[in-house]
Amino acid sequence: MSSEETSQSLYAAREPIFPRRVKGSFRTMKWWLLALMLGIYYVTPWIRWDRGPNLPDQAVLLDLGNRRFFFFMVEIWPHEFYFVAGLLIMAGIGLFLFTSALGRVWCGYACPQTVWTDLFIQVERWIEGDRNARLRLHRQRWTGEKIGKYSLKWTVWFLIAMATGGAWVFYFADAPTLFVELFTGQAHPVAYITVLILTMTTFLFGGFFREQVCIYGCPWPRIQAAMMDEDTITIGYRDWRGEPRGKLKKGQAAPSQGDCIDCMACVNVCPMGIDIRDGQQLACITCGLCIDACDDVMDRIGKPRGLIGYLALSDEIRERGGETPKSVWSHVFRPRTILYTVLWAGIGLALIVALFLRSDIDMSVSPIRNPTHVVLSDGAVRNAYDVRLRNMHGEPRPFILSHTGAEGITLALEGQPGLVVMVPADEQLSQRVYLTARPDSPAAVGHQTPVRIWASIDGEAERIYADTIFNGRNQ
C-alpha cells in the first residue's frame, strides 16, 4: 500500500456555505415567519396581565421559585403538571402530523436553528455583500478590510445572541425587574450563567456551525423518515422534465435537452449546500428557496415553472405520463394524518375541559409513617396526617375539615381550637391533623380502616376529599 493511500482521510473537511440572495414567495413567507416568531420570542415577557394583588402581572411567567406557571388567564400549579405534559404531547403529535403531510416544514420554517441562522446570514449579507463578495472575502488574506468586516459581523452576531439569552431568562422572572438587575450586577448568578450559555450557543450555532447542527446534532432528520410515506408532499426535482440538462447555447437549448440549464441557482441559494437534483437527502430542510431560484430562472428562459417544487412520490408516475397529479387535499387528508389530527384534537379538547372543570380548591393527605400510630394512656389509638390545602383563589378562604368512613373516630387540628383552617389567597398551607379512635372502636382494635377526609369552604357547596388509611393496634 502506497503512502498516498495510507494518508488518505475518510473525513471531508467542511466547506463554508454562502447562500445567494433570492426573491420569491417562499423567501417572502420565511421573512414574515421569522419576524413573527422572533417578535413573539422577544416581546412576550414584556406583556403585562393584571391578576390582582399578591400575584405577578407578567402575562407569561415560569415562576420556579413559587412553583407556578402563568400563561395569561391560566395558572398552573405543581400538582397540575399534567397540563404541561399534555401540551408537550400535543407538540410531538403536531410535529408528526405536519411532517407526515408536508415533510420537514418545521425544519425549514420554524425551527430555532433555521430562524436564527437565517437572521445571521442576513446580517452577514448586509455587511459583506452577496454570495460572490462573501466568497472573495473568505478566500482573501487577512487585510484591514477583512478584519473590519468580520469584526463588525461578529459583534452584531454577539449582540443578537446576547439578546436571545437575555430574552430567555425574562420568562423566569419579572422582566423589567430582572432587566435592571442584570445591568446593575444585582441579578442571581444563575441568570448570568444562563445568559452566557445561551449567548455562546446562539453565537456558535447560528454563526459558525449552521448546517452542521441540522446534519450531525439534530436527531429529527433521522426520525422524520418514519413519519413520511409516498403521499407526503415534499420538495423534489422533476428529472423527467429537466433531464438531460445542459447549458443554453446562443439563448437556445438543444432539441433533446431538458428544461434544466445547469445554472446551479438551486445549489447557490441552498443554506444546506446540497443539490436537490440528486434526490431527497438527509440534509434537505425543505425551506423552498431552491423553488424560488429555479422558478426565477424558468421565467427568464421562457419555460414553465415547477421544475423544482413540492410534490408527492405517488404522483411521480402520473406526472411522468403527462397525467394530472392528485389534489393537495387528497395527499394531506389520508388515514395517517387523520389519525394524528384526531389524537391531537382529542388531547387538546381534554385539556380544555379539564381546565374549565378544575376546582379552585385542592387537598392532599399524607399519613405520618414514623410512627404509624400511637396508643394513648387511656387505650385510644391516634394517627397523624399532613394535610396540604391549596387555595387557588384570589382571596383568603376558610377550609372546614371533617371525616367519614369509620365509627368512633374524632378529628382534631394541631394548633387550632376548631376544625377551620384559614388559607391565604393563591397559596397552599400544610396542616397537621390527628384522627383518634376510642379504645373499644373497630378502628382501634383492627388492622387498617379506610377513612375519607373532607374539606369545604364556608358558605360554598363545593367539597373536596382525599382517601387515606387509619392504622389500628393490630397494624
PDB file of C-alpha atoms in Angstrom, residues 1-121:
ATOM      1  CA  MET A   1       0.000   0.000   0.000  1.00  0.00           C
ATOM      2  CA  SER A   2       1.458   3.364  -1.022  1.00  0.00           C
ATOM      3  CA  SER A   3       1.979   6.274   1.364  1.00  0.00           C
ATOM      4  CA  GLU A   4      -0.603   8.256  -0.634  1.00  0.00           C
ATOM      5  CA  GLU A   5      -3.260   5.597   0.035  1.00  0.00           C
ATOM      6  CA  THR A   6      -2.409   5.270   3.724  1.00  0.00           C
ATOM      7  CA  SER A   7      -2.559   9.035   4.257  1.00  0.00           C
ATOM      8  CA  GLN A   8      -5.956   9.410   2.592  1.00  0.00           C
ATOM      9  CA  SER A   9      -8.513  10.686   5.108  1.00  0.00           C
ATOM     10  CA  LEU A  10     -12.047   9.373   5.335  1.00  0.00           C
ATOM     11  CA  TYR A  11     -13.198  12.701   6.760  1.00  0.00           C
ATOM     12  CA  ALA A  12     -14.149  15.522   4.410  1.00  0.00           C
ATOM     13  CA  ALA A  13     -13.391  18.938   5.845  1.00  0.00           C
ATOM     14  CA  ARG A  14     -16.366  21.315   5.961  1.00  0.00           C
ATOM     15  CA  GLU A  15     -16.650  23.825   3.151  1.00  0.00           C
ATOM     16  CA  PRO A  16     -18.287  27.079   4.294  1.00  0.00           C
ATOM     17  CA  ILE A  17     -21.650  27.751   2.659  1.00  0.00           C
ATOM     18  CA  PHE A  18     -22.502  31.211   1.357  1.00  0.00           C
ATOM     19  CA  PRO A  19     -26.132  31.170   0.156  1.00  0.00           C
ATOM     20  CA  ARG A  20     -27.038  33.666  -2.556  1.00  0.00           C
ATOM     21  CA  ARG A  21     -29.849  36.170  -2.097  1.00  0.00           C
ATOM     22  CA  VAL A  22     -33.108  35.010  -3.661  1.00  0.00           C
ATOM     23  CA  LYS A  23     -36.567  36.502  -4.079  1.00  0.00           C
ATOM     24  CA  GLY A  24     -39.831  34.634  -4.316  1.00  0.00           C
ATOM     25  CA  SER A  25     -42.951  33.529  -2.482  1.00  0.00           C
ATOM     26  CA  PHE A  26     -41.175  31.051  -0.201  1.00  0.00           C
ATOM     27  CA  ARG A  27     -38.446  33.534   0.729  1.00  0.00           C
ATOM     28  CA  THR A  28     -41.099  36.158   1.488  1.00  0.00           C
ATOM     29  CA  MET A  29     -43.044  33.711   3.636  1.00  0.00           C
ATOM     30  CA  LYS A  30     -39.866  32.828   5.539  1.00  0.00           C
ATOM     31  CA  TRP A  31     -39.193  36.518   6.239  1.00  0.00           C
ATOM     32  CA  TRP A  32     -42.714  37.013   7.604  1.00  0.00           C
ATOM     33  CA  LEU A  33     -42.465  33.902   9.761  1.00  0.00           C
ATOM     34  CA  LEU A  34     -39.022  34.925  11.005  1.00  0.00           C
ATOM     35  CA  ALA A  35     -40.309  38.367  12.027  1.00  0.00           C
ATOM     36  CA  LEU A  36     -43.388  36.859  13.669  1.00  0.00           C
ATOM     37  CA  MET A  37     -41.538  34.207  15.680  1.00  0.00           C
ATOM     38  CA  LEU A  38     -38.690  36.478  16.774  1.00  0.00           C
ATOM     39  CA  GLY A  39     -41.240  39.141  17.703  1.00  0.00           C
ATOM     40  CA  ILE A  40     -43.174  36.661  19.847  1.00  0.00           C
ATOM     41  CA  TYR A  41     -39.980  35.424  21.498  1.00  0.00           C
ATOM     42  CA  TYR A  42     -38.543  38.840  22.350  1.00  0.00           C
ATOM     43  CA  VAL A  43     -41.794  40.695  23.179  1.00  0.00           C
ATOM     44  CA  THR A  44     -43.820  38.112  25.141  1.00  0.00           C
ATOM     45  CA  PRO A  45     -42.007  38.520  28.520  1.00  0.00           C
ATOM     46  CA  TRP A  46     -42.855  42.234  28.487  1.00  0.00           C
ATOM     47  CA  ILE A  47     -46.615  41.785  28.112  1.00  0.00           C
ATOM     48  CA  ARG A  48     -48.453  42.656  31.319  1.00  0.00           C
ATOM     49  CA  TRP A  49     -51.539  40.883  32.687  1.00  0.00           C
ATOM     50  CA  ASP A  50     -53.441  42.096  35.766  1.00  0.00           C
ATOM     51  CA  ARG A  51     -54.090  39.183  38.143  1.00  0.00           C
ATOM     52  CA  GLY A  52     -54.896  41.235  41.191  1.00  0.00           C
ATOM     53  CA  PRO A  53     -52.880  41.793  44.391  1.00  0.00           C
ATOM     54  CA  ASN A  54     -50.108  39.438  45.523  1.00  0.00           C
ATOM     55  CA  LEU A  55     -49.749  37.855  42.075  1.00  0.00           C
ATOM     56  CA  PRO A  56     -47.275  38.637  39.274  1.00  0.00           C
ATOM     57  CA  ASP A  57     -48.543  40.834  36.434  1.00  0.00           C
ATOM     58  CA  GLN A  58     -46.385  39.214  33.733  1.00  0.00           C
ATOM     59  CA  ALA A  59     -48.553  37.525  31.100  1.00  0.00           C
ATOM     60  CA  VAL A  60     -46.233  34.525  30.601  1.00  0.00           C
ATOM     61  CA  LEU A  61     -44.092  33.539  33.567  1.00  0.00           C
ATOM     62  CA  LEU A  62     -42.402  30.319  34.682  1.00  0.00           C
ATOM     63  CA  ASP A  63     -42.150  31.120  38.390  1.00  0.00           C
ATOM     64  CA  LEU A  64     -39.862  28.312  39.522  1.00  0.00           C
ATOM     65  CA  GLY A  65     -39.332  29.861  42.955  1.00  0.00           C
ATOM     66  CA  ASN A  66     -43.043  29.635  43.789  1.00  0.00           C
ATOM     67  CA  ARG A  67     -43.559  26.612  41.524  1.00  0.00           C
ATOM     68  CA  ARG A  68     -46.169  28.205  39.285  1.00  0.00           C
ATOM     69  CA  PHE A  69     -46.689  28.610  35.558  1.00  0.00           C
ATOM     70  CA  PHE A  70     -48.668  31.680  34.479  1.00  0.00           C
ATOM     71  CA  PHE A  71     -49.996  31.948  30.933  1.00  0.00           C
ATOM     72  CA  PHE A  72     -52.317  34.956  30.608  1.00  0.00           C
ATOM     73  CA  MET A  73     -55.505  33.929  32.456  1.00  0.00           C
ATOM     74  CA  VAL A  74     -54.293  30.368  33.164  1.00  0.00           C
ATOM     75  CA  GLU A  75     -52.350  29.473  36.295  1.00  0.00           C
ATOM     76  CA  ILE A  76     -50.778  26.027  36.534  1.00  0.00           C
ATOM     77  CA  TRP A  77     -49.826  24.618  39.962  1.00  0.00           C
ATOM     78  CA  PRO A  78     -47.253  21.841  40.577  1.00  0.00           C
ATOM     79  CA  HIS A  79     -49.931  19.173  41.076  1.00  0.00           C
ATOM     80  CA  GLU A  80     -51.391  20.138  37.674  1.00  0.00           C
ATOM     81  CA  PHE A  81     -48.284  19.300  35.688  1.00  0.00           C
ATOM     82  CA  TYR A  82     -50.441  17.063  33.520  1.00  0.00           C
ATOM     83  CA  PHE A  83     -51.410  20.236  31.625  1.00  0.00           C
ATOM     84  CA  VAL A  84     -47.763  20.798  30.695  1.00  0.00           C
ATOM     85  CA  ALA A  85     -47.329  17.115  29.835  1.00  0.00           C
ATOM     86  CA  GLY A  86     -50.438  17.297  27.643  1.00  0.00           C
ATOM     87  CA  LEU A  87     -49.082  20.335  25.787  1.00  0.00           C
ATOM     88  CA  LEU A  88     -45.771  18.552  25.182  1.00  0.00           C
ATOM     89  CA  ILE A  89     -47.601  15.512  23.832  1.00  0.00           C
ATOM     90  CA  MET A  90     -49.655  17.786  21.572  1.00  0.00           C
ATOM     91  CA  ALA A  91     -46.456  19.407  20.303  1.00  0.00           C
ATOM     92  CA  GLY A  92     -44.989  15.982  19.476  1.00  0.00           C
ATOM     93  CA  ILE A  93     -48.127  14.776  17.696  1.00  0.00           C
ATOM     94  CA  GLY A  94     -48.352  18.108  15.859  1.00  0.00           C
ATOM     95  CA  LEU A  95     -44.799  17.614  14.626  1.00  0.00           C
ATOM     96  CA  PHE A  96     -45.705  14.104  13.433  1.00  0.00           C
ATOM     97  CA  LEU A  97     -48.813  15.496  11.697  1.00  0.00           C
ATOM     98  CA  PHE A  98     -47.032  18.264   9.790  1.00  0.00           C
ATOM     99  CA  THR A  99     -44.121  16.005   8.837  1.00  0.00           C
ATOM    100  CA  SER A 100     -46.447  13.284   7.577  1.00  0.00           C
ATOM    101  CA  ALA A 101     -48.407  15.794   5.499  1.00  0.00           C
ATOM    102  CA  LEU A 102     -45.759  18.274   4.301  1.00  0.00           C
ATOM    103  CA  GLY A 103     -42.359  16.841   5.116  1.00  0.00           C
ATOM    104  CA  ARG A 104     -39.858  18.850   7.156  1.00  0.00           C
ATOM    105  CA  VAL A 105     -41.790  22.118   7.234  1.00  0.00           C
ATOM    106  CA  TRP A 106     -40.799  22.578  10.885  1.00  0.00           C
ATOM    107  CA  CYS A 107     -37.113  22.404   9.966  1.00  0.00           C
ATOM    108  CA  GLY A 108     -37.466  24.732   7.002  1.00  0.00           C
ATOM    109  CA  TYR A 109     -39.637  27.453   8.505  1.00  0.00           C
ATOM    110  CA  ALA A 110     -39.988  27.334  12.295  1.00  0.00           C
ATOM    111  CA  CYS A 111     -37.002  25.566  13.888  1.00  0.00           C
ATOM    112  CA  PRO A 112     -34.983  27.976  16.093  1.00  0.00           C
ATOM    113  CA  GLN A 113     -31.791  26.843  14.391  1.00  0.00           C
ATOM    114  CA  THR A 114     -33.246  27.787  10.996  1.00  0.00           C
ATOM    115  CA  VAL A 115     -34.689  31.101  12.216  1.00  0.00           C
ATOM    116  CA  TRP A 116     -31.514  32.384  13.879  1.00  0.00           C
ATOM    117  CA  THR A 117     -29.292  31.075  11.060  1.00  0.00           C
ATOM    118  CA  ASP A 118     -31.458  32.994   8.569  1.00  0.00           C
ATOM    119  CA  LEU A 119     -31.042  36.120  10.683  1.00  0.00           C
ATOM    120  CA  PHE A 120     -27.272  35.675  10.983  1.00  0.00           C
ATOM    121  CA  ILE A 121     -26.895  35.072   7.231  1.00  0.00           C
TER     122      ILE A 121
END
